[in-house]
Amino acid sequence: MSTNAYYIPHKATWPIIGTVGLMITLAGFANVLNGSSIGPAMMIMGLVVFIIMLAGWFTLQAVESESGMYSTQVGISYRMGMMWFIFSEVMFFAVFFGTLWYTRNLSVPWLGGFGDGPGRSTHETLWPAFEAMWPTNGPGEIGGEFEPMGTWGLPFLNTLILLTSGVTCTWAHHGLLAKNRDQLIKGLIATVTLGFLFVGLQAMEYHEAYTEMGLTLGSGIYGSTFFMLTGFHGLHVCVGAIILSVVLFRSWKGHFKPENHFAFEAAAWYWHFVDVVWLGLFVFVYMM
Amino acid sequence: MSAVVAEHDDHHDHGPEKGLLRWIITTNHKDIGTLYLVFSLAMFFLGGAMALVIRAELFEPGLQFVEPQFFNSMTTMHALIMVFGAVMPAFVGLANWMIPLMIGAPDMALPRMNNMSFWLLVAGALLLASTLFMEGGAPASGWTLYPPLVLQTGAALPFAIFSVHLLGISSIMGAINIIATIFNMRAPGMTLMKMPLFVWTWLITAFLLIAVMPVFAGAVTMLLTDRFFDTSFFNAAGGGDPVLYQHIFWFFGHPEVYVMILPTFGVASTIIPVFARKPLFGYSSMVYATASIAFLSFIVWAHHMFTVGMPIAGELYFMYATMLIAIPTGVKVFNWTATMWKGSMTFETPMLFSIAFVVLFTLGGFTGLMMSVAPSDFQYHDTYFIVAHFHYTLVPASVFILMAAAYFWLPKWTGNMYDEKLGQLHFWLSAISVNVLFFPQHFLGLAGMPRRIPDYAVQFADWNMVSSIGAFVFGFSQLLFLYIVIKTIRGGTGEKVTDEVWEDASKHSLEWTLPSPLPYHTFTTPPKEIPTEHF
């Protein structure tokens, strides 16, 4: 931290590149969904631009940070930015947890004839034989027969893996603070490895669900909430593990000082956030 | 906190980039503010043109000009464009321009992200506008995008949904930037309770945005998977519930409408004291009222759904909770009135728009109170009464205050004075026509005319004709505004304004202590004195 000034960059080219990339990606995806033949090419092109932007922008930030252009005050802006970003992610997951709560506790019981809610007349006129229960694929038995996901096999192992990765991440942080580069790098390697291991096991679980249990995204409300919640979480684990890999690479390059390592902190906060979301998933999706 | 200095060693030349590139790669809060404002004005005219299509069709009963499907696309797109393209970006533009100036900061806290949040907005708007030309037409479900109706949209559906995602990311980035700026970039001595109220209202608005934009993103994501990936979130046969969408949407939607009104309150609280030549009455109660309104906005959402068939306990809870909002809102209206009480007022255009805002917003607030009463809401629900209600809180409130803000700050931004006579003409044309436009809709609604229908029974003909006449007068009056703005930017009346622009304005807020027109970079060193007029 060689300067006291608030660093204000004057020309930014990455934002517009990223915007164009993201827009082409999404327009491409929309075309894919509509069955249009230009969709896949567009989507891949957009993604490539977007990834180039990510690499370029983050490299720029890392170079600027290492050359001491960011004052303590700039660092505070970054930390606030990351904190509020994580808050927005919390709200995003809250929607799907809320959906799970609402369907389990309100709409499915109403469809089964409980309470004086709106679903009761639906029960009486459309599906008088439907009995409320969980898991369910609804009175129309959408998606056909399925077997619900168990708790104490892979999911429990994954819980242990993520919790351990939280510990190794903190251990790495202690190494960084104590100027013990070896501990920092070893801790990060362990964290990233555990992260990708988690994703791998999750993929195995999905494979088993689709091929052996008849459990798919289309298995009524149980399949919908199960795959939406665990899927978005898995995606976040992937992103978190990639961020941590970059942090690992930078640590190996000799970046970060005990008093200045925002990227490490942000990655660690993000990692702990996906960890906490998983605990919520384990309790509300797998256990209850 | 150490002193705030903008310059970095590498950048001693601080003029803007030459040519068009300046606007694409700029990180300057004033440039980005201008981009937002110009963009929102363009969207205001696009959305306005759609409103005129609606009013032309409704000029008399029967189907004259457009197909019903296209009519419904117009109501949907008009709303989406006005909410996400015009009103919200206009306030973000003002935030970009004014927050750093008002708190004595050299720029926004995260300038590169600031650039990206603007361009993502443009990208989102492009995706949305492109749906107008697609097979099956633009979304025609109403801006609330309720399933199952919205799932019948043609090729436009995924584009509309991804547009919402982009607009959401843009808003969240903008909001994070605003919060970081306010918390981290204030000049020494600018304590939270010394901030101008516009800054306070935006701080709270930004919090609302970060809290609810992801919720909307989640809701439309579930629409996407229900349509394309066989999920059953909003399908009762699979154990889901279409009403669930309404709950999630309005959990977003109610804070969202306050996103459009809280900065409005902030600008009004900034303008009225200057022209009343008095400090704002009840500064701290304004802050607490704003925070209370924001808090309440999270716990009242289902008052949009009284007729959907909720358990009676839910109806009662949401009815009483909604009524509570009248209390902090009443505090605000009282404070604006008390600020004007015994002030030595003058009535320049910004003040005229602000006074009209206080009166007409209160009217819109009262109709809101009427609809909070669950049993009587069954009569008003989905009629023109609700249309009249929310247009009163948006047009002669948010839009009028945006006009007021333009007249108030344009002289500061450009160094040129607008034409006061034309400004007053614009005001009176707008203020009269907006009432001709929306007031009769109350009668139509109470008499039972439904919204979002291209045709109507003959007994509604007279008031619809009056309303349409008001609409066309209001719409074309805004071309006068465009003319005044362009004229002001290109030299105005020729009279150069002082640094203060308005008498004693520098007692109220920091921006008036700076030169007019504003230099490209301001507060590269923090201001020495903080105005404390609002005590």
Short mmCIF file of C-alpha atoms in Angstrom, two decimals, chain A residues 167-279:
data_model
loop_
_atom_site.label_atom_id
_atom_site.label_comp_id
_atom_site.label_asym_id
_atom_site.label_seq_id
_atom_site.Cartn_x
_atom_site.Cartn_y
_atom_site.Cartn_z
CA VAL A 167 -11.29 -25.61 7.69
CA THR A 168 -8.45 -25.97 5.15
CA CYS A 169 -9.39 -22.58 3.69
CA THR A 170 -9.08 -20.95 7.10
CA TRP A 171 -5.83 -22.84 7.71
CA ALA A 172 -4.50 -21.37 4.46
CA HIS A 173 -5.57 -17.91 5.60
CA HIS A 174 -3.65 -18.36 8.84
CA GLY A 175 -0.63 -19.34 6.77
CA LEU A 176 -0.98 -16.17 4.72
CA LEU A 177 -1.22 -14.03 7.85
CA ALA A 178 1.79 -15.76 9.42
CA LYS A 179 3.80 -15.29 6.19
CA ASN A 180 3.95 -19.06 5.90
CA ARG A 181 3.64 -19.42 2.11
CA ASP A 182 3.97 -23.18 2.25
CA GLN A 183 0.95 -23.50 4.53
CA LEU A 184 -0.98 -21.04 2.36
CA ILE A 185 -0.38 -23.04 -0.80
CA LYS A 186 -0.98 -26.43 0.80
CA GLY A 187 -4.20 -25.19 2.40
CA LEU A 188 -5.45 -23.83 -0.90
CA ILE A 189 -4.56 -27.00 -2.79
CA ALA A 190 -6.53 -29.00 -0.23
CA THR A 191 -9.49 -26.62 -0.45
CA VAL A 192 -9.64 -26.63 -4.24
CA THR A 193 -9.25 -30.41 -4.36
CA LEU A 194 -12.05 -30.93 -1.85
CA GLY A 195 -14.20 -28.47 -3.81
CA PHE A 196 -13.81 -30.34 -7.08
CA LEU A 197 -14.23 -33.66 -5.27
CA PHE A 198 -17.57 -32.36 -3.99
CA VAL A 199 -18.63 -31.42 -7.51
CA GLY A 200 -17.57 -34.86 -8.78
CA LEU A 201 -19.57 -36.69 -6.13
CA GLN A 202 -22.55 -34.44 -6.83
CA ALA A 203 -22.29 -35.40 -10.51
CA MET A 204 -22.28 -39.09 -9.49
CA GLU A 205 -25.38 -38.49 -7.37
CA TYR A 206 -27.17 -36.84 -10.30
CA HIS A 207 -26.16 -39.67 -12.60
CA GLU A 208 -27.58 -42.22 -10.20
CA ALA A 209 -30.78 -40.18 -9.79
CA TYR A 210 -31.36 -39.98 -13.52
CA THR A 211 -30.37 -43.52 -14.46
CA GLU A 212 -31.44 -45.62 -11.49
CA MET A 213 -33.94 -43.75 -9.33
CA GLY A 214 -36.19 -42.17 -11.97
CA LEU A 215 -35.59 -38.87 -10.21
CA THR A 216 -35.26 -36.01 -12.71
CA LEU A 217 -35.83 -32.27 -12.93
CA GLY A 218 -39.23 -33.23 -14.29
CA SER A 219 -40.26 -35.34 -11.27
CA GLY A 220 -42.95 -32.95 -10.10
CA ILE A 221 -42.29 -30.46 -7.36
CA TYR A 222 -39.85 -32.73 -5.49
CA GLY A 223 -37.61 -33.13 -8.53
CA SER A 224 -37.93 -29.45 -9.39
CA THR A 225 -36.92 -28.16 -5.97
CA PHE A 226 -34.27 -30.84 -5.44
CA PHE A 227 -32.41 -30.21 -8.68
CA MET A 228 -32.91 -26.46 -8.70
CA LEU A 229 -31.51 -26.02 -5.19
CA THR A 230 -28.67 -28.51 -5.42
CA GLY A 231 -27.96 -27.53 -9.04
CA PHE A 232 -27.55 -23.83 -8.35
CA HIS A 233 -25.48 -24.71 -5.29
CA GLY A 234 -23.27 -27.02 -7.33
CA LEU A 235 -22.79 -24.26 -9.87
CA HIS A 236 -21.70 -21.94 -7.07
CA VAL A 237 -19.26 -24.53 -5.76
CA CYS A 238 -17.75 -24.74 -9.24
CA VAL A 239 -17.41 -20.97 -9.45
CA GLY A 240 -15.97 -20.83 -5.93
CA ALA A 241 -13.45 -23.57 -6.70
CA ILE A 242 -12.37 -21.75 -9.87
CA ILE A 243 -11.93 -18.51 -7.91
CA LEU A 244 -9.88 -20.37 -5.31
CA SER A 245 -7.77 -21.92 -8.09
CA VAL A 246 -6.94 -18.42 -9.31
CA VAL A 247 -6.09 -17.41 -5.75
CA LEU A 248 -3.90 -20.51 -5.50
CA PHE A 249 -2.14 -19.59 -8.74
CA ARG A 250 -1.56 -16.05 -7.47
CA SER A 251 -0.28 -17.35 -4.13
CA TRP A 252 2.14 -19.59 -5.98
CA LYS A 253 3.27 -16.52 -7.98
CA GLY A 254 4.03 -14.78 -4.68
CA HIS A 255 1.07 -12.43 -4.58
CA PHE A 256 -0.69 -11.27 -1.36
CA LYS A 257 0.70 -9.79 1.80
CA PRO A 258 -0.57 -10.27 5.34
CA GLU A 259 -2.01 -6.72 5.28
CA ASN A 260 -3.24 -6.75 1.67
CA HIS A 261 -4.97 -9.79 0.23
CA PHE A 262 -8.49 -8.79 -0.74
CA ALA A 263 -8.78 -11.44 -3.45
CA PHE A 264 -8.04 -14.18 -0.94
CA GLU A 265 -10.54 -12.79 1.54
CA ALA A 266 -13.27 -12.41 -1.07
CA ALA A 267 -12.72 -15.97 -2.29
CA ALA A 268 -12.78 -17.27 1.28
CA TRP A 269 -15.98 -15.40 2.12
CA TYR A 270 -17.58 -16.79 -1.02
CA TRP A 271 -16.43 -20.27 -0.11
CA HIS A 272 -17.86 -20.05 3.39
CA PHE A 273 -21.09 -18.75 1.88
CA VAL A 274 -21.50 -21.81 -0.39
CA ASP A 275 -20.62 -23.92 2.65
CA VAL A 276 -23.44 -22.41 4.69
CA VAL A 277 -25.90 -22.79 1.82
CA TRP A 278 -24.96 -26.45 1.66
CA LEU A 279 -25.73 -26.91 5.35
#
